[in-house]
Coordinates of C-alpha atoms in Angstrom, one line a residue:
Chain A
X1 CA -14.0 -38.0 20.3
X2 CA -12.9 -34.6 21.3
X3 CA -15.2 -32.2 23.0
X4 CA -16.8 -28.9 21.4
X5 CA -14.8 -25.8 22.0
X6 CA -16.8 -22.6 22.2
X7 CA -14.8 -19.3 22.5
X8 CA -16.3 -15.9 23.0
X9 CA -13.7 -13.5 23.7
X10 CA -15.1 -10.3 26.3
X11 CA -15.9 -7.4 24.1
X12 CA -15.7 -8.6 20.5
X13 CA -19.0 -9.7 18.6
X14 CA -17.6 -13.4 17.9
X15 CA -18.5 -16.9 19.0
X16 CA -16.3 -19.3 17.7
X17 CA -16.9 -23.2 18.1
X18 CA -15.0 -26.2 17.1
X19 CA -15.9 -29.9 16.9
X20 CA -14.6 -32.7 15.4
X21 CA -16.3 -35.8 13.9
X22 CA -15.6 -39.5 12.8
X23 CA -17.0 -38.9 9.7
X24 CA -16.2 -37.9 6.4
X25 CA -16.6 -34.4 4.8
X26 CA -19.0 -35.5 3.0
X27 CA -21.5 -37.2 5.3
X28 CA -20.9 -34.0 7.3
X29 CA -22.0 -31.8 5.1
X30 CA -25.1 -33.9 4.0
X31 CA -26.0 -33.9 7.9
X32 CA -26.6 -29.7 7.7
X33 CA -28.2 -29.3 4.4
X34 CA -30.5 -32.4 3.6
X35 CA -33.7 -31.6 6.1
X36 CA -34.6 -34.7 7.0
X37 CA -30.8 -35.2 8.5
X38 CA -30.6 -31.9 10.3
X39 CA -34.1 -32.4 11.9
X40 CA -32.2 -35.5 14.0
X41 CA -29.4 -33.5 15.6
X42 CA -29.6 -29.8 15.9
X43 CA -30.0 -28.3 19.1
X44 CA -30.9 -29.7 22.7
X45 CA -32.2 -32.8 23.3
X46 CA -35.3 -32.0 25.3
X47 CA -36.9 -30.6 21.9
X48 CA -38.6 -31.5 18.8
X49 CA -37.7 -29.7 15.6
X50 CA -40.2 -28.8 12.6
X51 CA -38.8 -27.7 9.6
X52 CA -40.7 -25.5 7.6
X53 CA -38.0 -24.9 4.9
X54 CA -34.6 -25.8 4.4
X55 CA -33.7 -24.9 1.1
X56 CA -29.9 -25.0 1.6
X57 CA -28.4 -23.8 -2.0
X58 CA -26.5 -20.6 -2.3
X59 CA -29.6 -18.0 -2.5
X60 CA -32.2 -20.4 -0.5
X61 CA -33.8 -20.1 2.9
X62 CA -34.4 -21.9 5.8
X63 CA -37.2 -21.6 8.7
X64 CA -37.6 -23.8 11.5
X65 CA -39.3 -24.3 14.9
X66 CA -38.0 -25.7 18.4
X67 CA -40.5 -26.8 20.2
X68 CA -40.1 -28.2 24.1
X69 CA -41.9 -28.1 27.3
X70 CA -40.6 -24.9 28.2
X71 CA -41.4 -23.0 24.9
X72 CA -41.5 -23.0 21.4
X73 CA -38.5 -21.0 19.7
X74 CA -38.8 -20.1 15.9
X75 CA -35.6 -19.1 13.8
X76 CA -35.1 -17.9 10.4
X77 CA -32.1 -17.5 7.7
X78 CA -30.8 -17.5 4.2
X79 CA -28.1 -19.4 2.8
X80 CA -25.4 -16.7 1.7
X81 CA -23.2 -19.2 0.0
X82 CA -23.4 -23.7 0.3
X83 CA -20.0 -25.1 -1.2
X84 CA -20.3 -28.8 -1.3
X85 CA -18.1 -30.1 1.6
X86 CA -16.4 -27.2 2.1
X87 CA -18.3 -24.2 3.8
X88 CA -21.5 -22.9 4.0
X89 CA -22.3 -19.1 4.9
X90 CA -25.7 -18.1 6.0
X91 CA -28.1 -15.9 8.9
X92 CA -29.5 -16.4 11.5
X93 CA -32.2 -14.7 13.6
X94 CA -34.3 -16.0 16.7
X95 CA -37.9 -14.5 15.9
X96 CA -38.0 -13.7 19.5
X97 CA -35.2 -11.2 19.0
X98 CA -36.4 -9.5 15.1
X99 CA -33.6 -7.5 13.3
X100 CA -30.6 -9.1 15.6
X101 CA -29.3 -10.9 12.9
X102 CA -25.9 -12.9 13.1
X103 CA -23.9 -14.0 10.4
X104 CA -22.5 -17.7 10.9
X105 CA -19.5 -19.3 8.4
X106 CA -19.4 -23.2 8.8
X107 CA -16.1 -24.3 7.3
X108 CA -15.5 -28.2 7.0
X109 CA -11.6 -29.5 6.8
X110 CA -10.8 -33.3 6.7
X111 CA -8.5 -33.9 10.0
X112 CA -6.8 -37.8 10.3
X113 CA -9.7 -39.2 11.7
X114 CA -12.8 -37.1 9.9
X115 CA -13.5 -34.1 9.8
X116 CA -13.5 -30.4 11.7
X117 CA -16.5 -28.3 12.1
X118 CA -15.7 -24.5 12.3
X119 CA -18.3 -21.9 12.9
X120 CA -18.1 -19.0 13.1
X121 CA -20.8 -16.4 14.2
X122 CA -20.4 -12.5 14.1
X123 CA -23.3 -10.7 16.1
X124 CA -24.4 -7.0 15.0
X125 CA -22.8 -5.9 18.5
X126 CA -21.0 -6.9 21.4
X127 CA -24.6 -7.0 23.5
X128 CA -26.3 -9.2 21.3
X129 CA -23.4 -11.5 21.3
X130 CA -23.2 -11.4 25.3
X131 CA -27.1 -11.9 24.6
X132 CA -26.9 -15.1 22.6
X133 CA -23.9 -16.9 25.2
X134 CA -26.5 -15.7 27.9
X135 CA -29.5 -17.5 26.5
X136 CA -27.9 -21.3 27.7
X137 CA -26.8 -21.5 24.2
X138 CA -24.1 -23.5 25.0
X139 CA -25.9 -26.9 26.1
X140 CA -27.9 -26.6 22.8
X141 CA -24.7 -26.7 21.0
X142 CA -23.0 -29.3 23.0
X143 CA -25.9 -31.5 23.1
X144 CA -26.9 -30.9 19.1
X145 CA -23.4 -32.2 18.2
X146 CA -23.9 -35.4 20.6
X147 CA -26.9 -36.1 18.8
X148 CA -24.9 -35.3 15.3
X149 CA -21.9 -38.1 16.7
X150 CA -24.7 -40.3 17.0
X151 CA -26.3 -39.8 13.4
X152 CA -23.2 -40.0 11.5
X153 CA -22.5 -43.5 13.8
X154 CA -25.9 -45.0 12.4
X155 CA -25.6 -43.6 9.0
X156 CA -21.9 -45.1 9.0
Chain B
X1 CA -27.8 18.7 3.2
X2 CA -25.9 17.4 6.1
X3 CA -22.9 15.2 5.2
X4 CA -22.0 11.6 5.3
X5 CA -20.3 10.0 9.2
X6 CA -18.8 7.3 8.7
X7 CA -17.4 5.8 12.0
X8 CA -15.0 3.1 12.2
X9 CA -13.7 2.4 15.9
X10 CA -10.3 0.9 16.3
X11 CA -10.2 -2.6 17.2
X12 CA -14.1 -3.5 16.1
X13 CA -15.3 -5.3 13.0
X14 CA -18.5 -2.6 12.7
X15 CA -18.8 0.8 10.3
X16 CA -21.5 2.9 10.7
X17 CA -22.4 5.1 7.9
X18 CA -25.0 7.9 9.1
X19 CA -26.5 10.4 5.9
X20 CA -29.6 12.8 5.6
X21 CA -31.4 12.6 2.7
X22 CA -34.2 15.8 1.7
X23 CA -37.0 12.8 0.8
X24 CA -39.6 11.0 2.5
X25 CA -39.2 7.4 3.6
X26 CA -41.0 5.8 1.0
X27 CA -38.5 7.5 -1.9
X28 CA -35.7 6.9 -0.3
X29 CA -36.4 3.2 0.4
X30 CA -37.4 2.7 -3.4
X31 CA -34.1 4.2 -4.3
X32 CA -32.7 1.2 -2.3
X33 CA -34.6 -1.3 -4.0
X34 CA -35.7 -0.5 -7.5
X35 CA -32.8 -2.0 -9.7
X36 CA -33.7 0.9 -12.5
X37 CA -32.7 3.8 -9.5
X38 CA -30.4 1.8 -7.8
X39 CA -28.0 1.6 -10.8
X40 CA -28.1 5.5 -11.0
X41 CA -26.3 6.2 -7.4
X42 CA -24.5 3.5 -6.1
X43 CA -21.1 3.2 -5.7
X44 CA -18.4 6.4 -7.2
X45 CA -18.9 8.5 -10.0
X46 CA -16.2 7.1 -12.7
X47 CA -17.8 3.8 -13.0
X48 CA -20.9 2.0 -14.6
X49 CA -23.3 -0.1 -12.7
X50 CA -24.6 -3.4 -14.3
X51 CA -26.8 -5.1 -12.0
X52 CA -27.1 -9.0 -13.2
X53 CA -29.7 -9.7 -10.7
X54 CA -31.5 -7.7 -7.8
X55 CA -34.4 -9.2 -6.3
X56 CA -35.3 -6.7 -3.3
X57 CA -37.5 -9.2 -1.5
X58 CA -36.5 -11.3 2.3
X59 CA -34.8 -13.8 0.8
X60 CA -34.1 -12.5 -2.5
X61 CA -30.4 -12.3 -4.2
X62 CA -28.4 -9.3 -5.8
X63 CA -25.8 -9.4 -7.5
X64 CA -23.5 -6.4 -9.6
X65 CA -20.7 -5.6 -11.4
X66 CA -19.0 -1.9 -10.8
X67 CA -17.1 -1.2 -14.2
X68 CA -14.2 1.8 -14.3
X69 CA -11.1 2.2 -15.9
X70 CA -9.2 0.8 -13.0
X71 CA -11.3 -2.6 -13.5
X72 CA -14.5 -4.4 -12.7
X73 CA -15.9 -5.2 -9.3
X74 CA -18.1 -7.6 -8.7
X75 CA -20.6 -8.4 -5.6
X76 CA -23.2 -10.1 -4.6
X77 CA -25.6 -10.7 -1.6
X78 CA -29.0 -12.1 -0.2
X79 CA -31.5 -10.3 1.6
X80 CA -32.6 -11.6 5.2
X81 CA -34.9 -9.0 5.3
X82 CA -36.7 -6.5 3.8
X83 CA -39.5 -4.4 5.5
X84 CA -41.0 -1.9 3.2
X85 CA -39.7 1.9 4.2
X86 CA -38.2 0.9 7.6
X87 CA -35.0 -1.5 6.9
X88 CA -33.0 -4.3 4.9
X89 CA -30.9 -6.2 6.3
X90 CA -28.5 -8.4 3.6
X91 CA -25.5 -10.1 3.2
X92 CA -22.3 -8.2 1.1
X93 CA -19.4 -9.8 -0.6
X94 CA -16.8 -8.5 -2.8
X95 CA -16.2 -11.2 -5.0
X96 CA -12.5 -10.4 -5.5
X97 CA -12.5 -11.2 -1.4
X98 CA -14.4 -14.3 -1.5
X99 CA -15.7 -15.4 1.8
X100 CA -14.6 -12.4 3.6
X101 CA -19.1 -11.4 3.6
X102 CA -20.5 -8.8 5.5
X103 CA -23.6 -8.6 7.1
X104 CA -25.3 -4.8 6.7
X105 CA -28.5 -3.5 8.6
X106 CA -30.4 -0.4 6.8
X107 CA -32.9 1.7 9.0
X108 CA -34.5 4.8 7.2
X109 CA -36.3 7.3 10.4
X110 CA -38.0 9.9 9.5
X111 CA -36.7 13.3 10.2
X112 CA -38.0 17.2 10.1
X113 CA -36.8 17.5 6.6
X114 CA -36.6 14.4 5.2
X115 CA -35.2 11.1 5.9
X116 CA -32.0 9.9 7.7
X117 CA -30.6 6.1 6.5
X118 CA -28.2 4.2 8.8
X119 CA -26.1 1.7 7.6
X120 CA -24.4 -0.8 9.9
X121 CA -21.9 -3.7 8.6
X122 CA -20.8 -6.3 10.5
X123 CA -17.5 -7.6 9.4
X124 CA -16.1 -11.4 10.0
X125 CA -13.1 -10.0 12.0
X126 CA -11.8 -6.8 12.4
X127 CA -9.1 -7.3 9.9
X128 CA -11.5 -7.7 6.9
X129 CA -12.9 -4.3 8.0
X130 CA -9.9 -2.5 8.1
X131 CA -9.5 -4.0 5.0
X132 CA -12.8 -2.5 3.3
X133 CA -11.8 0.9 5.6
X134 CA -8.6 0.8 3.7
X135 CA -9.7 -0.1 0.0
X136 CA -11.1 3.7 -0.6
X137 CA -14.5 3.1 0.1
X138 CA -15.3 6.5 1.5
X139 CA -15.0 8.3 -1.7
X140 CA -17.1 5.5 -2.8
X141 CA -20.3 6.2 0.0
X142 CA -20.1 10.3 -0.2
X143 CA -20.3 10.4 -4.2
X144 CA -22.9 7.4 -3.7
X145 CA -24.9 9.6 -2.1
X146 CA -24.3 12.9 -3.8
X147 CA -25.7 11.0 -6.4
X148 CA -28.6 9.8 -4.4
X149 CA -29.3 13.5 -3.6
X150 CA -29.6 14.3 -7.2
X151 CA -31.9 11.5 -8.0
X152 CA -34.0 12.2 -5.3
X153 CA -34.2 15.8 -6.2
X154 CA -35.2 14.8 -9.6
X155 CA -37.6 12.2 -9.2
X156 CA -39.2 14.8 -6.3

């Protein structure tokens, strides 16, 4: 298994992060828009996830809560566009940080042994990027997709 | 009647449209959300506005076609937000650039004579926004709002 890749060049708005998995397209995609999937793997391990929607169709919404020792962290979106193993498009805002939305574009292409997870995430500015890579974003990531290997090894 | 800024800066995905408007907030933001006004101003003068859906609410859709005789536009968008007089923040696709979607922030402050809106897109990279930069959309935004004036003055 490769590692995640997360690129944030100084002075644009962009994070871009890269992962691959020994999985299928489709058992990918299943894992970010069925809730009772996503629940299992996204973000860091030291948390508990509560979904309070996750209505992932072009035109739904999603709302959920991250709750650990150290905090509870509530986020909010709605599904732009969900293309069935291809790409999804959505928002995203922390509720601790209202109005700095991001928008983030998931693109899933099938590699020789499963499948590439794009995302890319474009922050109203270059501050609230800098903001977002500041937060310890990065072990959330890192540690969600560990948790996502795993899933897609026991769903196998 | 101050005129339109719209600033681009070289080498960022990010236009900011500044425009006074002789109205109070609550007018102004109902032009904005009211599909029945919203089809009288938006977009240039030579064309007609259909609007297919346009459900102003956080996480509603939009979604419109711009007819002229140089040819039919189509877009479509969700809401993230919408807070009553103050801002909207919503996704933007041209749907003759699919997947190229920007992510736009309204704020309407109030002002000595009126009301000033702010419009911020975030594009995915800065080559989709000198793409929309180059497509004529200027014209577009000033008649837009000429025509916003008008209404304005007419429902005042």
């Amino acid at each position: 298994m490769t590692g995640t890749t997360i690129t944030a060049q100084p002075g644009t708005p962009f994070i871009e992060v890269t992962r691959e998995f020994a999985a299928p397209k489709p058992a990918v995609f299943r894992a970010h828009t069925e809730p009772d999937l996503v629940k299992q793997w996204l973000g860091p391990r030291d948390l508990e996830m509560e979904i309070l929607e996750f209505d992932a169709r072009s035109g739904g919404s999603y709302r959920y809560v991250h709750r650990a020792d150290r905090g509870e962290f509530r986020f909010r979106g709605v599904f732009h566009s969900v293309e069935e193993d291809s790409r999804i498009i959505q928002t995203f805002e922390f509720e601790g940080a209202p109005g700095e939305v991001c928008l983030e574009t998931m693109t899933l292409t099938e590699t020789d042994g499963g499948t590439r997870v794009q995302v890319r995430s474009v922050f109203p500015s270059v501050e609230a990027r800098d903001a977002m890579v500041a937060s310890g974003m990065e072990s959330g990531i890192v540690e969600g997709y560990e948790q996502l290997d795993e899933l897609l090894a026991k769903e196998a």
